[in-house]
mmCIF file with all atom_site columns, C-alpha atoms in Angstrom:
data_model
loop_
_atom_site.group_PDB
_atom_site.id
_atom_site.type_symbol
_atom_site.label_atom_id
_atom_site.label_alt_id
_atom_site.label_comp_id
_atom_site.label_asym_id
_atom_site.label_entity_id
_atom_site.label_seq_id
_atom_site.pdbx_PDB_ins_code
_atom_site.Cartn_x
_atom_site.Cartn_y
_atom_site.Cartn_z
_atom_site.occupancy
_atom_site.B_iso_or_equiv
_atom_site.pdbx_formal_charge
_atom_site.auth_seq_id
_atom_site.auth_comp_id
_atom_site.auth_asym_id
_atom_site.auth_atom_id
_atom_site.pdbx_PDB_model_num
ATOM 1   C CA . MET U 1 1   ? 17.027  4.581   7.906   1.00 54.00 ? 699 MET U CA 1
ATOM 2   C CA . ASN U 1 2   ? 17.884  2.512   10.923  1.00 52.00 ? 700 ASN U CA 1
ATOM 3   C CA . SER U 1 3   ? 14.347  0.515   11.007  1.00 68.00 ? 701 SER U CA 1
ATOM 4   C CA . ALA U 1 4   ? 13.915  -3.203  11.242  1.00 79.00 ? 702 ALA U CA 1
ATOM 5   C CA . HIS U 1 5   ? 11.899  -4.309  8.927   1.00 84.00 ? 703 HIS U CA 1
ATOM 6   C CA . PRO U 1 6   ? 8.843   -5.700  10.657  1.00 85.00 ? 704 PRO U CA 1
ATOM 7   C CA . GLN U 1 7   ? 9.025   -10.272 10.221  1.00 87.00 ? 705 GLN U CA 1
ATOM 8   C CA . THR U 1 8   ? 5.368   -10.689 9.539   1.00 92.00 ? 706 THR U CA 1
ATOM 9   C CA . ARG U 1 9   ? 4.712   -12.832 6.649   1.00 94.00 ? 707 ARG U CA 1
ATOM 10  C CA . GLU U 1 10  ? 2.433   -10.310 5.537   1.00 95.00 ? 708 GLU U CA 1
ATOM 11  C CA . PHE U 1 11  ? 5.823   -7.643  4.941   1.00 96.00 ? 709 PHE U CA 1
ATOM 12  C CA . ARG U 1 12  ? 8.178   -10.110 4.192   1.00 96.00 ? 710 ARG U CA 1
ATOM 13  C CA . ALA U 1 13  ? 5.216   -10.779 0.767   1.00 97.00 ? 711 ALA U CA 1
ATOM 14  C CA . PHE U 1 14  ? 5.790   -6.864  0.600   1.00 97.00 ? 712 PHE U CA 1
ATOM 15  C CA . LEU U 1 15  ? 9.514   -6.741  0.678   1.00 97.00 ? 713 LEU U CA 1
ATOM 16  C CA . ASN U 1 16  ? 9.665   -9.952  -2.521  1.00 97.00 ? 714 ASN U CA 1
ATOM 17  C CA . ASN U 1 17  ? 6.735   -8.087  -4.368  1.00 98.00 ? 715 ASN U CA 1
ATOM 18  C CA . ILE U 1 18  ? 9.315   -4.141  -4.008  1.00 98.00 ? 716 ILE U CA 1
ATOM 19  C CA . GLU U 1 19  ? 12.479  -6.639  -4.621  1.00 98.00 ? 717 GLU U CA 1
ATOM 20  C CA . TYR U 1 20  ? 10.732  -8.022  -7.881  1.00 98.00 ? 718 TYR U CA 1
ATOM 21  C CA . ALA U 1 21  ? 10.052  -4.038  -9.367  1.00 98.00 ? 719 ALA U CA 1
ATOM 22  C CA . ARG U 1 22  ? 13.775  -3.268  -8.428  1.00 98.00 ? 720 ARG U CA 1
ATOM 23  C CA . LYS U 1 23  ? 14.495  -5.905  -10.684 1.00 97.00 ? 721 LYS U CA 1
ATOM 24  C CA . MET U 1 24  ? 12.462  -4.876  -13.725 1.00 97.00 ? 722 MET U CA 1
ATOM 25  C CA . ILE U 1 25  ? 14.619  -2.060  -13.055 1.00 97.00 ? 723 ILE U CA 1
ATOM 26  C CA . LEU U 1 26  ? 17.886  -3.658  -13.401 1.00 96.00 ? 724 LEU U CA 1
ATOM 27  C CA . ALA U 1 27  ? 16.545  -5.338  -16.260 1.00 94.00 ? 725 ALA U CA 1
ATOM 28  C CA . GLY U 1 28  ? 15.345  -2.311  -18.131 1.00 94.00 ? 726 GLY U CA 1
ATOM 29  C CA . ARG U 1 29  ? 19.238  -0.485  -17.417 1.00 92.00 ? 727 ARG U CA 1
ATOM 30  C CA . SER U 1 30  ? 21.211  -3.830  -18.246 1.00 91.00 ? 728 SER U CA 1
ATOM 31  C CA . LEU U 1 31  ? 19.252  -3.754  -21.954 1.00 89.00 ? 729 LEU U CA 1
ATOM 32  C CA . ALA U 1 32  ? 19.436  0.125   -22.103 1.00 84.00 ? 730 ALA U CA 1
ATOM 33  C CA . ALA U 1 33  ? 22.835  -0.300  -24.018 1.00 81.00 ? 731 ALA U CA 1
ATOM 34  C CA . PHE U 1 34  ? 21.490  -1.834  -27.083 1.00 81.00 ? 732 PHE U CA 1
ATOM 35  C CA . GLN U 1 35  ? 19.534  0.833   -28.241 1.00 73.00 ? 733 GLN U CA 1
ATOM 36  C CA . SER U 1 36  ? 16.703  -1.227  -29.974 1.00 76.00 ? 734 SER U CA 1
ATOM 37  C CA . PRO U 1 37  ? 13.448  0.148   -32.012 1.00 77.00 ? 735 PRO U CA 1
ATOM 38  C CA . VAL U 1 38  ? 11.252  -2.475  -30.709 1.00 79.00 ? 736 VAL U CA 1
ATOM 39  C CA . ILE U 1 39  ? 11.451  -1.859  -26.738 1.00 81.00 ? 737 ILE U CA 1
ATOM 40  C CA . ASP U 1 40  ? 11.146  1.148   -24.829 1.00 88.00 ? 738 ASP U CA 1
ATOM 41  C CA . ILE U 1 41  ? 12.998  0.700   -21.977 1.00 92.00 ? 739 ILE U CA 1
ATOM 42  C CA . GLY U 1 42  ? 10.486  2.990   -20.245 1.00 94.00 ? 740 GLY U CA 1
ATOM 43  C CA . ASP U 1 43  ? 8.243   0.473   -20.077 1.00 94.00 ? 741 ASP U CA 1
ATOM 44  C CA . PHE U 1 44  ? 10.721  -1.963  -17.883 1.00 95.00 ? 742 PHE U CA 1
ATOM 45  C CA . TYR U 1 45  ? 10.585  1.533   -15.644 1.00 97.00 ? 743 TYR U CA 1
ATOM 46  C CA . ARG U 1 46  ? 6.391   1.931   -15.844 1.00 97.00 ? 744 ARG U CA 1
ATOM 47  C CA . ALA U 1 47  ? 6.071   -1.610  -15.278 1.00 97.00 ? 745 ALA U CA 1
ATOM 48  C CA . ALA U 1 48  ? 8.018   -1.508  -11.687 1.00 98.00 ? 746 ALA U CA 1
ATOM 49  C CA . TRP U 1 49  ? 6.272   1.570   -10.951 1.00 98.00 ? 747 TRP U CA 1
ATOM 50  C CA . VAL U 1 50  ? 3.000   -0.610  -11.270 1.00 98.00 ? 748 VAL U CA 1
ATOM 51  C CA . GLN U 1 51  ? 4.229   -3.179  -9.301  1.00 97.00 ? 749 GLN U CA 1
ATOM 52  C CA . ALA U 1 52  ? 5.461   -1.412  -6.362  1.00 98.00 ? 750 ALA U CA 1
ATOM 53  C CA . VAL U 1 53  ? 2.325   0.584   -5.706  1.00 98.00 ? 751 VAL U CA 1
ATOM 54  C CA . GLY U 1 54  ? 0.742   -2.999  -6.622  1.00 97.00 ? 752 GLY U CA 1
ATOM 55  C CA . ALA U 1 55  ? 3.120   -4.204  -3.603  1.00 98.00 ? 753 ALA U CA 1
ATOM 56  C CA . ILE U 1 56  ? 1.954   -1.644  -0.797  1.00 98.00 ? 754 ILE U CA 1
ATOM 57  C CA . ASP U 1 57  ? -1.888  -1.376  -2.030  1.00 97.00 ? 755 ASP U CA 1
ATOM 58  C CA . HIS U 1 58  ? -1.973  -6.040  -1.508  1.00 97.00 ? 756 HIS U CA 1
ATOM 59  C CA . TRP U 1 59  ? 0.006   -5.417  1.718   1.00 97.00 ? 757 TRP U CA 1
ATOM 60  C CA . PHE U 1 60  ? -2.443  -3.162  3.484   1.00 97.00 ? 758 PHE U CA 1
ATOM 61  C CA . HIS U 1 61  ? -4.798  -5.501  2.373   1.00 96.00 ? 759 HIS U CA 1
ATOM 62  C CA . GLU U 1 62  ? -3.318  -8.190  3.493   1.00 95.00 ? 760 GLU U CA 1
ATOM 63  C CA . GLU U 1 63  ? -2.138  -5.708  6.962   1.00 95.00 ? 761 GLU U CA 1
ATOM 64  C CA . LEU U 1 64  ? -6.122  -5.429  7.645   1.00 95.00 ? 762 LEU U CA 1
ATOM 65  C CA . TYR U 1 65  ? -7.284  -9.091  7.215   1.00 94.00 ? 763 TYR U CA 1
ATOM 66  C CA . ARG U 1 66  ? -4.522  -10.108 9.708   1.00 93.00 ? 764 ARG U CA 1
ATOM 67  C CA . ARG U 1 67  ? -5.019  -7.188  12.460  1.00 93.00 ? 765 ARG U CA 1
ATOM 68  C CA . VAL U 1 68  ? -9.196  -8.067  12.087  1.00 93.00 ? 766 VAL U CA 1
ATOM 69  C CA . ALA U 1 69  ? -8.485  -11.702 12.450  1.00 90.00 ? 767 ALA U CA 1
ATOM 70  C CA . GLU U 1 70  ? -6.382  -11.301 15.747  1.00 90.00 ? 768 GLU U CA 1
ATOM 71  C CA . LEU U 1 71  ? -8.121  -8.447  17.316  1.00 91.00 ? 769 LEU U CA 1
ATOM 72  C CA . THR U 1 72  ? -11.712 -9.657  16.798  1.00 89.00 ? 770 THR U CA 1
ATOM 73  C CA . ALA U 1 73  ? -10.201 -12.968 18.574  1.00 86.00 ? 771 ALA U CA 1
ATOM 74  C CA . GLU U 1 74  ? -8.906  -11.166 21.519  1.00 83.00 ? 772 GLU U CA 1
ATOM 75  C CA . ASP U 1 75  ? -11.901 -9.420  22.044  1.00 70.00 ? 773 ASP U CA 1
ATOM 76  C CA . SER U 1 76  ? -9.721  -6.769  23.864  1.00 70.00 ? 774 SER U CA 1
ATOM 77  C CA . PRO U 1 77  ? -11.855 -3.676  25.877  1.00 74.00 ? 775 PRO U CA 1
ATOM 78  C CA . THR U 1 78  ? -8.923  -1.267  23.603  1.00 78.00 ? 776 THR U CA 1
ATOM 79  C CA . MET U 1 79  ? -10.677 -2.549  20.607  1.00 87.00 ? 777 MET U CA 1
ATOM 80  C CA . PRO U 1 80  ? -10.725 0.547   18.319  1.00 92.00 ? 778 PRO U CA 1
ATOM 81  C CA . HIS U 1 81  ? -14.068 1.968   17.853  1.00 90.00 ? 779 HIS U CA 1
ATOM 82  C CA . GLN U 1 82  ? -14.181 2.131   14.733  1.00 91.00 ? 780 GLN U CA 1
ATOM 83  C CA . LEU U 1 83  ? -13.870 -2.308  14.877  1.00 91.00 ? 781 LEU U CA 1
ATOM 84  C CA . THR U 1 84  ? -16.694 -1.683  17.647  1.00 87.00 ? 782 THR U CA 1
ATOM 85  C CA . LYS U 1 85  ? -19.110 -0.077  15.095  1.00 88.00 ? 783 LYS U CA 1
ATOM 86  C CA . PHE U 1 86  ? -18.668 -2.619  12.347  1.00 87.00 ? 784 PHE U CA 1
ATOM 87  C CA . GLU U 1 87  ? -21.751 -3.787  10.906  1.00 88.00 ? 785 GLU U CA 1
ATOM 88  C CA . LEU U 1 88  ? -22.597 -7.448  9.929   1.00 88.00 ? 786 LEU U CA 1
ATOM 89  C CA . PRO U 1 89  ? -25.263 -8.538  7.947   1.00 88.00 ? 787 PRO U CA 1
ATOM 90  C CA . LEU U 1 90  ? -27.789 -10.259 9.303   1.00 91.00 ? 788 LEU U CA 1
ATOM 91  C CA . VAL U 1 91  ? -27.332 -13.226 7.513   1.00 88.00 ? 789 VAL U CA 1
ATOM 92  C CA . LYS U 1 92  ? -23.493 -13.719 9.172   1.00 85.00 ? 790 LYS U CA 1
ATOM 93  C CA . VAL U 1 93  ? -25.618 -12.533 12.735  1.00 88.00 ? 791 VAL U CA 1
ATOM 94  C CA . GLU U 1 94  ? -27.524 -15.564 12.433  1.00 92.00 ? 792 GLU U CA 1
ATOM 95  C CA . GLU U 1 95  ? -24.624 -17.342 11.339  1.00 90.00 ? 793 GLU U CA 1
ATOM 96  C CA . VAL U 1 96  ? -23.167 -16.391 14.483  1.00 88.00 ? 794 VAL U CA 1
ATOM 97  C CA . ARG U 1 97  ? -26.139 -17.014 16.488  1.00 90.00 ? 795 ARG U CA 1
ATOM 98  C CA . ARG U 1 98  ? -26.524 -20.783 15.429  1.00 92.00 ? 796 ARG U CA 1
ATOM 99  C CA . GLY U 1 99  ? -23.166 -21.265 16.277  1.00 90.00 ? 797 GLY U CA 1
ATOM 100 C CA . THR U 1 100 ? -22.316 -22.140 12.532  1.00 91.00 ? 798 THR U CA 1
ATOM 101 C CA . THR U 1 101 ? -19.458 -19.091 12.684  1.00 89.00 ? 799 THR U CA 1
ATOM 102 C CA . THR U 1 102 ? -17.779 -17.489 15.579  1.00 86.00 ? 800 THR U CA 1
ATOM 103 C CA . LEU U 1 103 ? -18.120 -13.826 16.124  1.00 84.00 ? 801 LEU U CA 1
ATOM 104 C CA . ALA U 1 104 ? -15.000 -13.516 15.064  1.00 84.00 ? 802 ALA U CA 1
ATOM 105 C CA . ASP U 1 105 ? -14.497 -15.481 12.246  1.00 88.00 ? 803 ASP U CA 1
ATOM 106 C CA . ALA U 1 106 ? -18.026 -13.785 10.749  1.00 89.00 ? 804 ALA U CA 1
ATOM 107 C CA . VAL U 1 107 ? -15.889 -10.201 11.413  1.00 88.00 ? 805 VAL U CA 1
ATOM 108 C CA . SER U 1 108 ? -13.169 -11.200 9.308   1.00 89.00 ? 806 SER U CA 1
ATOM 109 C CA . GLU U 1 109 ? -14.600 -12.408 6.568   1.00 91.00 ? 807 GLU U CA 1
ATOM 110 C CA . HIS U 1 110 ? -17.657 -9.345  6.257   1.00 91.00 ? 808 HIS U CA 1
ATOM 111 C CA . VAL U 1 111 ? -13.815 -6.879  6.946   1.00 93.00 ? 809 VAL U CA 1
ATOM 112 C CA . ARG U 1 112 ? -12.158 -9.357  3.444   1.00 92.00 ? 810 ARG U CA 1
ATOM 113 C CA . ALA U 1 113 ? -15.809 -9.098  1.555   1.00 92.00 ? 811 ALA U CA 1
ATOM 114 C CA . LYS U 1 114 ? -16.094 -5.289  1.951   1.00 92.00 ? 812 LYS U CA 1
ATOM 115 C CA . TRP U 1 115 ? -12.509 -4.316  1.273   1.00 94.00 ? 813 TRP U CA 1
ATOM 116 C CA . SER U 1 116 ? -11.185 -7.026  -1.319  1.00 93.00 ? 814 SER U CA 1
ATOM 117 C CA . ASN U 1 117 ? -12.755 -5.556  -4.442  1.00 92.00 ? 815 ASN U CA 1
ATOM 118 C CA . ALA U 1 118 ? -11.461 -1.226  -3.048  1.00 92.00 ? 816 ALA U CA 1
ATOM 119 C CA . ALA U 1 119 ? -8.106  -0.212  -3.900  1.00 92.00 ? 817 ALA U CA 1
ATOM 120 C CA . LEU U 1 120 ? -5.868  0.953   -0.946  1.00 93.00 ? 818 LEU U CA 1
ATOM 121 C CA . GLN U 1 121 ? -4.311  3.300   -3.274  1.00 91.00 ? 819 GLN U CA 1
ATOM 122 C CA . ASN U 1 122 ? -6.087  6.990   -1.688  1.00 93.00 ? 820 ASN U CA 1
ATOM 123 C CA . PRO U 1 123 ? -4.639  8.563   1.380   1.00 96.00 ? 821 PRO U CA 1
ATOM 124 C CA . ARG U 1 124 ? -7.757  8.521   2.292   1.00 96.00 ? 822 ARG U CA 1
ATOM 125 C CA . LYS U 1 125 ? -9.131  5.011   1.779   1.00 96.00 ? 823 LYS U CA 1
ATOM 126 C CA . ILE U 1 126 ? -6.426  3.522   3.495   1.00 97.00 ? 824 ILE U CA 1
ATOM 127 C CA . SER U 1 127 ? -7.282  5.352   6.642   1.00 96.00 ? 825 SER U CA 1
ATOM 128 C CA . GLU U 1 128 ? -10.805 4.548   6.521   1.00 95.00 ? 826 GLU U CA 1
ATOM 129 C CA . ALA U 1 129 ? -9.500  1.032   6.168   1.00 96.00 ? 827 ALA U CA 1
ATOM 130 C CA . LEU U 1 130 ? -6.376  1.314   8.974   1.00 97.00 ? 828 LEU U CA 1
ATOM 131 C CA . LYS U 1 131 ? -8.997  2.865   11.421  1.00 96.00 ? 829 LYS U CA 1
ATOM 132 C CA . LEU U 1 132 ? -10.439 0.097   11.746  1.00 95.00 ? 830 LEU U CA 1
ATOM 133 C CA . VAL U 1 133 ? -7.469  -1.814  13.000  1.00 95.00 ? 831 VAL U CA 1
ATOM 134 C CA . SER U 1 134 ? -5.860  1.414   14.649  1.00 95.00 ? 832 SER U CA 1
ATOM 135 C CA . GLU U 1 135 ? -7.174  5.050   16.521  1.00 94.00 ? 833 GLU U CA 1
ATOM 136 C CA . GLU U 1 136 ? -3.753  6.184   15.780  1.00 95.00 ? 834 GLU U CA 1
ATOM 137 C CA . ASP U 1 137 ? -3.564  9.218   12.979  1.00 96.00 ? 835 ASP U CA 1
ATOM 138 C CA . ILE U 1 138 ? -1.584  6.940   10.678  1.00 97.00 ? 836 ILE U CA 1
ATOM 139 C CA . TRP U 1 139 ? -0.209  9.785   7.793   1.00 98.00 ? 837 TRP U CA 1
ATOM 140 C CA . ALA U 1 140 ? 0.757   12.215  10.802  1.00 98.00 ? 838 ALA U CA 1
ATOM 141 C CA . LYS U 1 141 ? 2.021   9.145   12.684  1.00 97.00 ? 839 LYS U CA 1
ATOM 142 C CA . ALA U 1 142 ? 4.314   8.080   9.399   1.00 97.00 ? 840 ALA U CA 1
ATOM 143 C CA . ALA U 1 143 ? 5.182   11.083  8.502   1.00 97.00 ? 841 ALA U CA 1
ATOM 144 C CA . ALA U 1 144 ? 6.627   11.578  12.027  1.00 97.00 ? 842 ALA U CA 1
ATOM 145 C CA . LYS U 1 145 ? 8.239   9.032   11.842  1.00 96.00 ? 843 LYS U CA 1
ATOM 146 C CA . LEU U 1 146 ? 10.200  9.268   8.854   1.00 97.00 ? 844 LEU U CA 1
ATOM 147 C CA . ASN U 1 147 ? 11.578  12.579  10.062  1.00 96.00 ? 845 ASN U CA 1
ATOM 148 C CA . GLU U 1 148 ? 12.666  10.835  12.907  1.00 95.00 ? 846 GLU U CA 1
ATOM 149 C CA . TRP U 1 149 ? 14.986  8.264   11.031  1.00 94.00 ? 847 TRP U CA 1
ATOM 150 C CA . ASN U 1 150 ? 16.028  11.243  8.800   1.00 92.00 ? 848 ASN U CA 1
ATOM 151 C CA . HIS U 1 151 ? 17.369  12.696  12.143  1.00 92.00 ? 849 HIS U CA 1
ATOM 152 C CA . GLY U 1 152 ? 15.415  15.823  11.263  1.00 86.00 ? 850 GLY U CA 1
ATOM 153 C CA . ARG U 1 153 ? 17.119  16.563  8.498   1.00 92.00 ? 851 ARG U CA 1
ATOM 154 C CA . THR U 1 154 ? 13.020  16.417  6.893   1.00 91.00 ? 852 THR U CA 1
ATOM 155 C CA . SER U 1 155 ? 10.243  18.225  8.381   1.00 93.00 ? 853 SER U CA 1
ATOM 156 C CA . MET U 1 156 ? 7.220   16.187  6.881   1.00 95.00 ? 854 MET U CA 1
ATOM 157 C CA . SER U 1 157 ? 3.598   16.815  8.028   1.00 97.00 ? 855 SER U CA 1
ATOM 158 C CA . ALA U 1 158 ? 0.457   14.530  7.136   1.00 97.00 ? 856 ALA U CA 1
ATOM 159 C CA . GLN U 1 159 ? -0.107  16.305  4.141   1.00 97.00 ? 857 GLN U CA 1
ATOM 160 C CA . THR U 1 160 ? 2.959   16.401  2.098   1.00 97.00 ? 858 THR U CA 1
ATOM 161 C CA . LEU U 1 161 ? 3.519   12.268  3.003   1.00 98.00 ? 859 LEU U CA 1
ATOM 162 C CA . LYS U 1 162 ? -0.243  12.019  1.490   1.00 97.00 ? 860 LYS U CA 1
ATOM 163 C CA . GLN U 1 163 ? 1.010   14.311  -1.428  1.00 97.00 ? 861 GLN U CA 1
ATOM 164 C CA . GLN U 1 164 ? 3.707   12.007  -2.149  1.00 97.00 ? 862 GLN U CA 1
ATOM 165 C CA . TYR U 1 165 ? 1.761   8.969   -1.662  1.00 97.00 ? 863 TYR U CA 1
ATOM 166 C CA . ASN U 1 166 ? -0.244  10.909  -4.179  1.00 97.00 ? 864 ASN U CA 1
ATOM 167 C CA . THR U 1 167 ? 1.783   11.432  -6.775  1.00 97.00 ? 865 THR U CA 1
ATOM 168 C CA . ILE U 1 168 ? 3.377   7.942   -7.162  1.00 98.00 ? 866 ILE U CA 1
ATOM 169 C CA . THR U 1 169 ? -0.349  6.544   -6.714  1.00 97.00 ? 867 THR U CA 1
ATOM 170 C CA . GLU U 1 170 ? -1.482  9.161   -9.815  1.00 96.00 ? 868 GLU U CA 1
ATOM 171 C CA . ARG U 1 171 ? 1.455   7.904   -12.371 1.00 96.00 ? 869 ARG U CA 1
ATOM 172 C CA . ARG U 1 172 ? 0.734   4.573   -11.627 1.00 97.00 ? 870 ARG U CA 1
ATOM 173 C CA . ASN U 1 173 ? -3.066  5.332   -12.907 1.00 96.00 ? 871 ASN U CA 1
ATOM 174 C CA . LYS U 1 174 ? -1.600  7.372   -16.014 1.00 95.00 ? 872 LYS U CA 1
ATOM 175 C CA . ILE U 1 175 ? 0.348   4.078   -17.022 1.00 96.00 ? 873 ILE U CA 1
ATOM 176 C CA . ALA U 1 176 ? -2.308  1.347   -16.014 1.00 94.00 ? 874 ALA U CA 1
ATOM 177 C CA . HIS U 1 177 ? -5.208  3.394   -18.059 1.00 93.00 ? 875 HIS U CA 1
ATOM 178 C CA . ASP U 1 178 ? -3.602  5.790   -19.988 1.00 90.00 ? 876 ASP U CA 1
ATOM 179 C CA . ALA U 1 179 ? -0.123  3.957   -21.252 1.00 90.00 ? 877 ALA U CA 1
ATOM 180 C CA . ASP U 1 180 ? 1.303   6.814   -19.906 1.00 94.00 ? 878 ASP U CA 1
ATOM 181 C CA . LEU U 1 181 ? 0.228   8.920   -22.884 1.00 93.00 ? 879 LEU U CA 1
ATOM 182 C CA . LEU U 1 182 ? 0.872   12.640  -22.527 1.00 92.00 ? 880 LEU U CA 1
ATOM 183 C CA . ASP U 1 183 ? -2.382  14.540  -22.358 1.00 87.00 ? 881 ASP U CA 1
ATOM 184 C CA . GLY U 1 184 ? -4.306  14.472  -25.485 1.00 81.00 ? 882 GLY U CA 1
ATOM 185 C CA . ASP U 1 185 ? -1.323  12.374  -27.208 1.00 87.00 ? 883 ASP U CA 1
ATOM 186 C CA . LEU U 1 186 ? -2.303  9.022   -28.985 1.00 86.00 ? 884 LEU U CA 1
ATOM 187 C CA . LYS U 1 187 ? 1.411   8.188   -29.676 1.00 86.00 ? 885 LYS U CA 1
ATOM 188 C CA . ARG U 1 188 ? 4.141   10.198  -27.379 1.00 89.00 ? 886 ARG U CA 1
ATOM 189 C CA . ARG U 1 189 ? 4.396   8.972   -23.700 1.00 92.00 ? 887 ARG U CA 1
ATOM 190 C CA . ARG U 1 190 ? 5.940   11.037  -20.472 1.00 95.00 ? 888 ARG U CA 1
ATOM 191 C CA . PRO U 1 191 ? 9.464   10.067  -20.411 1.00 94.00 ? 889 PRO U CA 1
ATOM 192 C CA . ILE U 1 192 ? 10.815  8.233   -17.711 1.00 96.00 ? 890 ILE U CA 1
ATOM 193 C CA . SER U 1 193 ? 13.918  7.314   -16.046 1.00 95.00 ? 891 SER U CA 1
ATOM 194 C CA . ASP U 1 194 ? 15.295  4.533   -13.842 1.00 96.00 ? 892 ASP U CA 1
ATOM 195 C CA . ALA U 1 195 ? 15.882  7.124   -11.643 1.00 97.00 ? 893 ALA U CA 1
ATOM 196 C CA . GLU U 1 196 ? 12.337  8.412   -11.369 1.00 98.00 ? 894 GLU U CA 1
ATOM 197 C CA . ALA U 1 197 ? 11.211  4.680   -10.997 1.00 98.00 ? 895 ALA U CA 1
ATOM 198 C CA . THR U 1 198 ? 13.787  4.283   -8.036  1.00 98.00 ? 896 THR U CA 1
ATOM 199 C CA . ASP U 1 199 ? 12.785  7.126   -6.511  1.00 98.00 ? 897 ASP U CA 1
ATOM 200 C CA . ALA U 1 200 ? 8.857   5.893   -6.140  1.00 98.00 ? 898 ALA U CA 1
ATOM 201 C CA . ILE U 1 201 ? 10.233  2.357   -5.288  1.00 98.00 ? 899 ILE U CA 1
ATOM 202 C CA . ASP U 1 202 ? 12.087  3.957   -2.389  1.00 97.00 ? 900 ASP U CA 1
ATOM 203 C CA . TRP U 1 203 ? 8.948   6.128   -1.473  1.00 97.00 ? 901 TRP U CA 1
ATOM 204 C CA . ILE U 1 204 ? 6.919   3.350   -1.531  1.00 98.00 ? 902 ILE U CA 1
ATOM 205 C CA . GLU U 1 205 ? 8.838   1.372   0.453   1.00 97.00 ? 903 GLU U CA 1
ATOM 206 C CA . ARG U 1 206 ? 9.576   3.404   3.076   1.00 96.00 ? 904 ARG U CA 1
ATOM 207 C CA . ILE U 1 207 ? 6.108   5.038   3.501   1.00 97.00 ? 905 ILE U CA 1
ATOM 208 C CA . ALA U 1 208 ? 4.854   1.061   4.135   1.00 97.00 ? 906 ALA U CA 1
ATOM 209 C CA . LEU U 1 209 ? 7.552   0.581   6.884   1.00 97.00 ? 907 LEU U CA 1
ATOM 210 C CA . ALA U 1 210 ? 6.620   3.866   8.526   1.00 97.00 ? 908 ALA U CA 1
ATOM 211 C CA . ILE U 1 211 ? 2.972   3.092   8.507   1.00 97.00 ? 909 ILE U CA 1
ATOM 212 C CA . ALA U 1 212 ? 3.804   -0.685  9.879   1.00 96.00 ? 910 ALA U CA 1
ATOM 213 C CA . HIS U 1 213 ? 6.076   1.151   12.796  1.00 96.00 ? 911 HIS U CA 1
ATOM 214 C CA . VAL U 1 214 ? 2.615   3.278   13.835  1.00 96.00 ? 912 VAL U CA 1
ATOM 215 C CA . LEU U 1 215 ? 0.643   0.214   13.561  1.00 94.00 ? 913 LEU U CA 1
ATOM 216 C CA . GLY U 1 216 ? 3.010   -1.390  15.611  1.00 88.00 ? 914 GLY U CA 1
#
């Protein structure tokens, strides 16, 4: 993939988090030879998987807040439609009217309050959040960007890219909420390999990079 990484603080933090996930996989591989009955090596790979999904979720939030702050500070006529329609509570409107806060700060704070507790691990939610900062069809353009980087060897669409992302986040939820147990089983867990976890992390990084390029 010949695309440069965005040099924003937010994206650098994302890459650091992804690197941490990769180190968990390396730790699992290095311990795999010891075959300890105490340690389930798969747990390193599960932890890496959860870390990678957490990394992109965090990046979506930070990217949203930064871009909202920049757009509202500019007061640009090209502001995305959803941001122009964003509703402020009366208490914030009153603060702006009294001059105790700027409109840009009031909007930024309220966007943060609204989205801080929302998990951005669902393509529909991600689209909804990013509509505040971009008019682009995020998933379709990201899929096209990935196809371009793969020199046409792939033909991903918005739908197939969303499915890929959903597959990764659904496994993350099984790990985080159900200890990755097989359905209806209280002891046996789904098998997981370092290759599967690495593939999930690679996809997370690719998807974030493609969306970052679409956002510009």
